[in-house]
Amino acid sequence: MSQSPLLLQLIEALRCLPGVGPKSAQRMAFHLLERDRKGASILSDSLQQAVDHIGHCSQCRTLSETEICGYCSDSRRNDELLCIVETPSDVLAINQAADFNGKYFVLMGHLSPLDGIGPAELGLGLLEERLKEGGVKELILATNPTVEGETTAHYISEMAAEYQVVSTRLAHGIPLGGELEYIDGGTLAHAFSGRQKLL
Amino acid sequence: MSQSPLLLQLIEALRCLPGVGPKSAQRMAFHLLERDRKGASILSDSLQQAVDHIGHCSQCRTLSETEICGYCSDSRRNDELLCIVETPSDVLAINQAADFNGKYFVLMGHLSPLDGIGPAELGLGLLEERLKEGGVKELILATNPTVEGETTAHYISEMAAEYQVVSTRLAHGIPLGGELEYIDGGTLAHAFSGRQKLL
Ligand SMILES: [Zn+2]
Ligand SMILES: [Zn+2]
């Protein structure tokens, strides 16, 4: 083996990143070593710190380095609104985009019986405890608009109904600034049937 | 700030990777923390080890964790053939594709007067020493087929001529303006075996 073993090891290790194949791993390794060794060191530290300290919030299950995350411990947030999402990325997306000041609950997936992912794996027991306690007035079901996401939303809405908690679902429709002709048929049909009075 | 600071720090750090914008950095961070913490730890270690131990070979200038790299110290390789490339990625590409058993010399760039990159920055003094010593019979100029790469090849071929060393250039087959490291192995092998005399 003529190539530096540490270099080959780095190229191989970079492939744990999603979407990074052999060519881009190689390009990344050379870029870091030739042009950004400081960035590489910072990345190394950040990775290790994240792995060592980031776990899941005991209340909402999102990624957190504290037992209770920043969202759950924020007393300015409204406890009566609980937004259910599939992943921590969804929390980030909603938080950046929507004017939502309630709390979150992160399923870390969706119901998928064939993969052995049932209510227990999604922490629905924890969610039921929360509904039982009272306090939550509305569950906003922001799971993905996929078959699994819809099934999961339906399952949770039935659970919520048992505790007289209202469930809502994000509106489907045409994305803002989107052009009608480029929108998929399913979305367009949804947007059409969900049309609203203007005046 | 409701989001985990360590998570934000990791997302930011991932952006030192070439071609990684905010969205993919986020996706990478969540992927590692949700599905591949072991991979993240290994990547962290590999990065730090590479940064700490990989320098440049004192003979050919390629990336190496030893003073003299594996190529230069390999006595089965033919000292009479010296292949000149721009980057360590090119060494890797040629080594994987072409049936070449000579040695390499890595310029770590190409002549670019406007950027202050002249003969000294490319280690051409070191290369000249090597030519002066005798022993090298053929310089294979495998710089990129770009304007800068061609200029660099021409400059080096003139230097080689002073020492009665033959210069060859990789054969047609490499697309004009293409970068060596992204070319498929078959094309590269063809180009290598069909190399031609330059001066
Ligand atoms: Zn939380
Ligand atoms: Zn070397």
Short mmCIF file of C-alpha atoms and ligand atoms in Angstrom, two decimals:
data_model
loop_
_atom_site.label_atom_id
_atom_site.label_comp_id
_atom_site.label_asym_id
_atom_site.label_seq_id
_atom_site.Cartn_x
_atom_site.Cartn_y
_atom_site.Cartn_z
CA MET A 1 0.00 0.00 0.00
CA SER A 2 1.69 3.16 -1.19
CA GLN A 3 -1.00 5.59 -0.13
CA SER A 4 -0.89 7.09 3.38
CA PRO A 5 -2.95 4.78 5.62
CA LEU A 6 -4.21 7.73 7.68
CA LEU A 7 -5.41 9.42 4.51
CA LEU A 8 -7.21 6.29 3.34
CA GLN A 9 -8.73 5.94 6.81
CA LEU A 10 -10.01 9.52 6.67
CA ILE A 11 -11.50 9.03 3.19
CA GLU A 12 -13.24 5.88 4.39
CA ALA A 13 -14.51 7.60 7.57
CA LEU A 14 -16.01 10.50 5.57
CA ARG A 15 -18.25 8.02 3.82
CA CYS A 16 -20.40 7.71 6.95
CA LEU A 17 -21.88 11.05 5.86
CA PRO A 18 -25.13 10.67 3.91
CA GLY A 19 -24.73 11.29 0.17
CA VAL A 20 -20.94 11.08 0.26
CA GLY A 21 -19.48 8.50 -2.14
CA PRO A 22 -15.82 7.53 -2.66
CA LYS A 23 -15.04 10.45 -5.00
CA SER A 24 -16.48 13.17 -2.83
CA ALA A 25 -14.95 11.65 0.31
CA GLN A 26 -11.56 11.88 -1.40
CA ARG A 27 -12.20 15.45 -2.50
CA MET A 28 -13.24 16.38 1.05
CA ALA A 29 -10.17 14.78 2.61
CA PHE A 30 -7.77 16.58 0.26
CA HIS A 31 -9.61 19.86 0.69
CA LEU A 32 -9.37 19.66 4.48
CA LEU A 33 -5.70 18.66 4.51
CA GLU A 34 -4.60 21.12 1.83
CA ARG A 35 -6.77 24.09 2.63
CA ASP A 36 -8.64 23.85 5.91
CA ARG A 37 -6.85 21.98 8.68
CA LYS A 38 -8.36 24.31 11.26
CA GLY A 39 -11.86 23.49 10.01
CA ALA A 40 -11.02 19.79 10.18
CA SER A 41 -9.92 20.10 13.82
CA ILE A 42 -13.04 22.02 14.76
CA LEU A 43 -15.19 19.43 12.99
CA SER A 44 -13.39 16.63 14.83
CA ASP A 45 -14.07 18.28 18.20
CA SER A 46 -17.68 19.13 17.36
CA LEU A 47 -18.40 15.56 16.31
CA GLN A 48 -16.97 14.10 19.49
CA GLN A 49 -18.72 16.60 21.74
CA ALA A 50 -22.03 16.01 19.98
CA VAL A 51 -21.69 12.23 20.26
CA ASP A 52 -20.67 12.43 23.92
CA HIS A 53 -23.24 14.93 25.13
CA ILE A 54 -26.30 15.01 22.89
CA GLY A 55 -29.09 12.67 23.94
CA HIS A 56 -32.85 13.04 23.82
CA CYS A 57 -35.09 15.38 25.80
CA SER A 58 -37.02 13.41 28.41
CA GLN A 59 -40.20 15.35 27.64
CA CYS A 60 -40.34 15.80 23.86
CA ARG A 61 -37.67 13.34 22.67
CA THR A 62 -35.84 15.82 20.45
CA LEU A 63 -32.05 15.87 20.35
CA SER A 64 -30.78 17.73 23.41
CA GLU A 65 -27.64 17.95 25.51
CA THR A 66 -29.71 18.71 28.61
CA GLU A 67 -32.25 16.37 30.19
CA ILE A 68 -35.02 18.79 29.27
CA CYS A 69 -34.49 20.65 26.01
CA GLY A 70 -34.59 24.39 25.41
CA TYR A 71 -38.06 24.24 23.87
CA CYS A 72 -39.62 22.28 26.73
CA SER A 73 -38.01 24.41 29.43
CA ASP A 74 -38.96 27.70 27.78
CA SER A 75 -41.73 29.09 30.00
CA ARG A 76 -42.73 31.66 27.36
CA ARG A 77 -43.91 28.83 25.14
CA ASN A 78 -47.57 27.87 25.32
CA ASP A 79 -48.12 24.43 26.91
CA GLU A 80 -51.62 24.18 25.47
CA LEU A 81 -50.38 23.73 21.89
CA LEU A 82 -48.37 20.62 21.16
CA CYS A 83 -46.91 20.12 17.69
CA ILE A 84 -46.15 16.51 16.75
CA VAL A 85 -43.34 16.01 14.24
CA GLU A 86 -41.37 13.06 12.95
CA THR A 87 -37.81 14.34 13.38
CA PRO A 88 -35.69 17.02 15.07
CA SER A 89 -35.12 18.55 11.60
CA ASP A 90 -38.86 19.22 11.44
CA VAL A 91 -38.66 21.11 14.75
CA LEU A 92 -35.89 23.23 13.28
CA ALA A 93 -37.83 23.83 10.05
CA ILE A 94 -41.06 24.82 11.81
CA ASN A 95 -39.21 26.98 14.29
CA GLN A 96 -37.45 28.87 11.51
CA ALA A 97 -40.53 29.26 9.34
CA ALA A 98 -43.73 29.31 11.33
CA ASP A 99 -44.93 31.73 13.93
CA PHE A 100 -45.50 28.92 16.43
CA ASN A 101 -44.91 29.42 20.11
CA GLY A 102 -46.25 26.16 21.51
CA LYS A 103 -44.27 23.04 22.38
CA TYR A 104 -43.08 20.08 20.35
CA PHE A 105 -43.18 16.32 20.59
CA VAL A 106 -40.78 14.43 18.34
CA LEU A 107 -41.76 10.90 17.28
CA MET A 108 -38.32 10.06 15.86
CA GLY A 109 -40.01 8.29 12.98
CA HIS A 110 -43.48 7.16 11.94
CA LEU A 111 -45.56 4.01 12.36
CA SER A 112 -44.06 1.29 10.19
CA PRO A 113 -45.18 -2.16 11.37
CA LEU A 114 -43.05 -3.98 8.79
CA ASP A 115 -39.93 -2.36 10.26
CA GLY A 116 -41.06 -3.12 13.79
CA ILE A 117 -41.86 0.51 14.52
CA GLY A 118 -45.06 0.64 16.56
CA PRO A 119 -46.53 3.09 19.12
CA ALA A 120 -43.93 2.18 21.77
CA GLU A 121 -40.98 3.01 19.46
CA LEU A 122 -42.49 6.44 18.79
CA GLY A 123 -42.86 7.21 22.49
CA LEU A 124 -46.66 7.34 22.26
CA GLY A 125 -46.90 6.17 25.88
CA LEU A 126 -45.10 9.33 26.94
CA LEU A 127 -47.42 11.37 24.72
CA GLU A 128 -50.49 9.68 26.24
CA GLU A 129 -49.25 10.54 29.76
CA ARG A 130 -49.05 14.15 28.66
CA LEU A 131 -52.61 14.11 27.28
CA LYS A 132 -53.87 12.38 30.43
CA GLU A 133 -52.36 15.11 32.64
CA GLY A 134 -54.60 17.66 30.89
CA GLY A 135 -53.26 21.04 29.93
CA VAL A 136 -52.82 20.27 26.23
CA LYS A 137 -55.74 21.76 24.28
CA GLU A 138 -54.65 21.14 20.69
CA LEU A 139 -52.38 18.60 19.03
CA ILE A 140 -50.98 19.91 15.75
CA LEU A 141 -50.14 16.82 13.73
CA ALA A 142 -47.23 17.89 11.54
CA THR A 143 -46.10 14.45 10.41
CA ASN A 144 -45.09 14.18 6.76
CA PRO A 145 -47.81 14.03 4.08
CA THR A 146 -46.81 10.47 3.17
CA VAL A 147 -48.80 7.28 3.64
CA GLU A 148 -46.90 6.48 6.86
CA GLY A 149 -47.13 10.06 8.11
CA GLU A 150 -50.89 10.16 7.50
CA THR A 151 -51.38 6.78 9.22
CA THR A 152 -49.37 7.98 12.20
CA ALA A 153 -51.34 11.24 12.37
CA HIS A 154 -54.62 9.30 12.22
CA TYR A 155 -53.50 6.95 15.02
CA ILE A 156 -52.50 9.85 17.26
CA SER A 157 -55.68 11.80 16.55
CA GLU A 158 -57.75 8.83 17.78
CA MET A 159 -55.68 8.72 20.95
CA ALA A 160 -56.16 12.46 21.44
CA ALA A 161 -59.93 12.13 20.99
CA GLU A 162 -60.07 9.77 23.99
CA TYR A 163 -58.78 12.63 26.12
CA GLN A 164 -61.01 15.24 24.45
CA VAL A 165 -57.99 16.93 22.89
CA VAL A 166 -58.53 18.53 19.48
CA SER A 167 -56.20 17.38 16.66
CA THR A 168 -55.36 19.55 13.68
CA ARG A 169 -53.34 18.78 10.58
CA LEU A 170 -51.14 21.17 8.58
CA ALA A 171 -52.96 22.49 5.52
CA HIS A 172 -52.08 20.96 2.17
CA GLY A 173 -51.82 23.23 -0.79
CA ILE A 174 -49.79 25.09 -3.29
CA PRO A 175 -46.42 26.23 -1.92
CA LEU A 176 -46.10 30.01 -1.66
CA GLY A 177 -44.58 31.35 -4.86
CA GLY A 178 -45.06 27.99 -6.54
CA GLU A 179 -46.27 27.84 -10.11
CA LEU A 180 -49.42 25.86 -10.68
CA GLU A 181 -48.13 23.96 -13.69
CA TYR A 182 -45.16 22.53 -11.81
CA ILE A 183 -47.11 21.26 -8.83
CA ASP A 184 -47.82 17.55 -8.57
CA GLY A 185 -51.39 16.40 -9.18
CA GLY A 186 -51.98 15.18 -5.63
CA THR A 187 -51.09 18.52 -4.12
CA LEU A 188 -53.17 20.38 -6.68
CA ALA A 189 -56.19 18.18 -5.99
CA HIS A 190 -55.79 18.79 -2.24
CA ALA A 191 -55.46 22.53 -2.81
CA PHE A 192 -58.57 22.49 -4.96
CA SER A 193 -60.79 20.58 -2.59
CA GLY A 194 -59.54 22.64 0.33
CA ARG A 195 -60.24 25.96 -1.39
CA GLN A 196 -61.42 28.76 0.84
CA LYS A 197 -63.71 31.73 0.51
CA LEU A 198 -61.83 34.88 -0.28
CA LEU A 199 -64.27 37.51 0.89
CA MET B 1 -31.93 29.93 21.70
CA SER B 2 -34.05 26.81 21.99
CA GLN B 3 -31.93 24.57 19.78
CA SER B 4 -29.10 22.56 21.34
CA PRO B 5 -25.90 24.67 21.09
CA LEU B 6 -23.76 21.56 20.50
CA LEU B 7 -26.03 20.56 17.62
CA LEU B 8 -25.82 24.02 16.05
CA GLN B 9 -22.05 23.93 16.53
CA LEU B 10 -21.85 20.57 14.74
CA ILE B 11 -24.03 21.79 11.85
CA GLU B 12 -21.82 24.85 11.49
CA ALA B 13 -18.61 22.75 11.64
CA LEU B 14 -19.83 20.40 8.90
CA ARG B 15 -19.96 23.36 6.55
CA CYS B 16 -16.15 23.33 6.30
CA LEU B 17 -16.65 20.38 3.92
CA PRO B 18 -16.62 21.40 0.25
CA GLY B 19 -20.08 21.41 -1.33
CA VAL B 20 -21.92 21.22 2.00
CA GLY B 21 -24.47 24.00 2.51
CA PRO B 22 -26.70 24.64 5.55
CA LYS B 23 -29.38 22.13 4.55
CA SER B 24 -27.04 19.23 3.93
CA ALA B 25 -25.00 20.05 7.04
CA GLN B 26 -28.22 19.75 9.03
CA ARG B 27 -29.15 16.51 7.35
CA MET B 28 -25.66 15.11 8.04
CA ALA B 29 -25.75 16.11 11.72
CA PHE B 30 -29.14 14.49 12.29
CA HIS B 31 -28.13 11.38 10.38
CA LEU B 32 -24.99 10.92 12.47
CA LEU B 33 -26.72 11.54 15.80
CA GLU B 34 -29.79 9.43 15.02
CA ARG B 35 -28.28 6.59 13.06
CA ASP B 36 -24.52 6.48 13.11
CA ARG B 37 -22.87 7.69 16.29
CA LYS B 38 -20.13 5.12 15.89
CA GLY B 39 -19.37 6.48 12.40
CA ALA B 40 -19.29 10.01 13.83
CA SER B 41 -16.76 8.99 16.49
CA ILE B 42 -14.57 7.24 13.96
CA LEU B 43 -14.75 10.30 11.69
CA SER B 44 -13.80 12.55 14.61
CA ASP B 45 -10.73 10.42 15.38
CA SER B 46 -9.71 10.08 11.73
CA LEU B 47 -9.89 13.84 11.21
CA GLN B 48 -7.75 14.59 14.24
CA GLN B 49 -5.18 11.91 13.40
CA ALA B 50 -4.95 13.11 9.81
CA VAL B 51 -4.51 16.73 10.87
CA ASP B 52 -1.91 15.82 13.49
CA HIS B 53 0.19 13.39 11.47
CA ILE B 54 -0.18 13.98 7.74
CA GLY B 55 2.39 16.32 6.23
CA HIS B 56 4.18 16.28 2.88
CA CYS B 57 6.74 13.82 1.54
CA SER B 58 10.20 15.44 1.43
CA GLN B 59 10.91 13.88 -1.98
CA CYS B 60 7.69 14.12 -3.98
CA ARG B 61 5.61 16.56 -1.88
CA THR B 62 2.52 14.37 -1.77
CA LEU B 63 0.48 14.05 1.43
CA SER B 64 2.25 11.59 3.72
CA GLU B 65 2.45 10.75 7.40
CA THR B 66 6.08 9.64 7.03
CA GLU B 67 8.98 11.87 5.96
CA ILE B 68 9.31 9.86 2.75
CA CYS B 69 6.04 8.56 1.36
CA GLY B 70 5.17 4.99 0.43
CA TYR B 71 5.60 5.65 -3.28
CA CYS B 72 9.05 7.21 -2.96
CA SER B 73 10.33 4.53 -0.59
CA ASP B 74 9.02 1.64 -2.70
CA SER B 75 12.14 0.09 -4.23
CA ARG B 76 10.05 -1.91 -6.71
CA ARG B 77 9.06 1.32 -8.40
CA ASN B 78 11.15 2.48 -11.34
CA ASP B 79 13.18 5.61 -10.55
CA GLU B 80 13.71 6.34 -14.22
CA LEU B 81 10.08 7.32 -14.78
CA LEU B 82 8.83 10.38 -12.94
CA CYS B 83 5.19 11.36 -13.26
CA ILE B 84 4.43 15.03 -12.53
CA VAL B 85 0.94 15.78 -11.23
CA GLU B 86 -0.80 18.78 -9.71
CA THR B 87 -2.36 17.20 -6.62
CA PRO B 88 -2.27 14.12 -4.36
CA SER B 89 -5.72 13.20 -5.74
CA ASP B 90 -4.10 12.82 -9.14
CA VAL B 91 -1.55 10.36 -7.67
CA LEU B 92 -4.43 8.34 -6.28
CA ALA B 93 -6.34 8.45 -9.58
CA ILE B 94 -3.34 7.38 -11.69
CA ASN B 95 -2.36 4.73 -9.22
CA GLN B 96 -5.83 3.23 -9.28
CA ALA B 97 -6.25 3.39 -13.05
CA ALA B 98 -2.97 3.21 -14.90
CA ASP B 99 -0.40 0.45 -15.02
CA PHE B 100 2.35 2.81 -13.92
CA ASN B 101 5.20 1.66 -11.72
CA GLY B 102 7.43 4.74 -11.74
CA LYS B 103 7.55 7.51 -9.18
CA TYR B 104 5.58 10.71 -8.70
CA PHE B 105 6.27 14.35 -8.12
CA VAL B 106 3.38 16.45 -6.84
CA LEU B 107 3.37 20.15 -7.68
CA MET B 108 0.54 21.01 -5.28
CA GLY B 109 -0.86 23.35 -7.89
CA HIS B 110 0.08 24.86 -11.22
CA LEU B 111 1.85 28.02 -12.38
CA SER B 112 -0.43 30.97 -11.76
CA PRO B 113 1.55 34.23 -11.69
CA LEU B 114 -1.50 36.33 -10.81
CA ASP B 115 -1.96 34.29 -7.63
CA GLY B 116 1.75 34.50 -6.83
CA ILE B 117 2.31 30.84 -7.68
CA GLY B 118 5.61 30.54 -9.49
CA PRO B 119 8.25 27.81 -9.89
CA ALA B 120 9.35 28.07 -6.23
CA GLU B 121 5.82 27.49 -4.90
CA LEU B 122 5.57 24.32 -7.00
CA GLY B 123 8.84 22.94 -5.66
CA LEU B 124 10.50 23.09 -9.06
CA GLY B 125 13.88 23.64 -7.39
CA LEU B 126 13.51 20.24 -5.77
CA LEU B 127 12.51 18.75 -9.11
CA GLU B 128 15.52 20.35 -10.82
CA GLU B 129 17.85 18.80 -8.20
CA ARG B 130 16.36 15.46 -9.05
CA LEU B 131 16.94 15.95 -12.78
CA LYS B 132 20.50 17.16 -12.13
CA GLU B 133 21.32 14.00 -10.18
CA GLY B 134 20.61 11.98 -13.31
CA GLY B 135 18.71 8.71 -13.09
CA VAL B 136 15.39 10.11 -14.33
CA LYS B 137 14.99 9.16 -18.01
CA GLU B 138 11.43 10.32 -18.65
CA LEU B 139 9.21 12.96 -17.13
CA ILE B 140 5.54 12.15 -17.64
CA LEU B 141 3.76 15.49 -17.46
CA ALA B 142 0.31 14.65 -16.13
CA THR B 143 -0.81 18.15 -15.20
CA ASN B 144 -4.43 18.96 -16.01
CA PRO B 145 -5.34 19.72 -19.67
CA THR B 146 -6.25 23.29 -18.74
CA VAL B 147 -4.46 26.47 -19.82
CA GLU B 148 -2.55 26.60 -16.53
CA GLY B 149 -1.77 22.89 -16.61
CA GLU B 150 -0.45 23.14 -20.18
CA THR B 151 1.66 26.18 -19.33
CA THR B 152 3.10 24.37 -16.33
CA ALA B 153 3.86 21.27 -18.41
CA HIS B 154 5.58 23.41 -21.05
CA TYR B 155 7.69 25.16 -18.43
CA ILE B 156 8.78 21.88 -16.88
CA SER B 157 9.52 20.27 -20.26
CA GLU B 158 11.94 23.11 -21.03
CA MET B 159 13.67 22.55 -17.72
CA ALA B 160 13.88 18.82 -18.42
CA ALA B 161 15.36 19.44 -21.86
CA GLU B 162 18.30 21.25 -20.22
CA TYR B 163 19.17 17.99 -18.51
CA GLN B 164 18.53 15.84 -21.57
CA VAL B 165 15.48 14.28 -19.93
CA VAL B 166 12.61 13.35 -22.25
CA SER B 167 9.19 14.83 -21.41
CA THR B 168 5.95 13.13 -22.38
CA ARG B 169 2.38 14.30 -22.05
CA LEU B 170 -0.67 12.13 -21.42
CA ALA B 171 -2.39 11.18 -24.68
CA HIS B 172 -5.68 12.44 -26.02
CA GLY B 173 -8.61 10.85 -24.36
CA ILE B 174 -8.68 13.30 -21.53
CA PRO B 175 -11.46 15.79 -22.25
CA LEU B 176 -10.20 19.36 -22.70
CA GLY B 177 -10.79 21.38 -19.57
CA GLY B 178 -11.44 18.22 -17.60
CA GLU B 179 -9.93 17.60 -14.21
CA LEU B 180 -7.82 14.49 -13.87
CA GLU B 181 -9.29 13.20 -10.66
CA TYR B 182 -12.84 13.04 -12.08
CA ILE B 183 -11.93 11.05 -15.17
CA ASP B 184 -12.96 7.40 -15.39
CA GLY B 185 -10.25 4.78 -14.97
CA GLY B 186 -10.47 3.42 -18.53
CA THR B 187 -9.91 6.80 -20.15
CA LEU B 188 -7.10 7.56 -17.78
CA ALA B 189 -5.40 4.21 -18.49
CA HIS B 190 -5.67 4.86 -22.26
CA ALA B 191 -4.27 8.33 -21.88
CA PHE B 192 -1.44 6.99 -19.83
CA SER B 193 -0.32 4.24 -22.18
CA GLY B 194 -0.64 6.59 -25.19
CA ARG B 195 1.51 9.35 -23.70
CA GLN B 196 3.60 11.28 -26.22
CA LYS B 197 6.88 13.12 -26.38
CA LEU B 198 6.50 16.82 -25.75
CA LEU B 199 9.78 18.31 -26.97
ZN ZN C 1 -37.96 18.80 24.88
ZN ZN C 2 7.04 10.81 -1.90
#
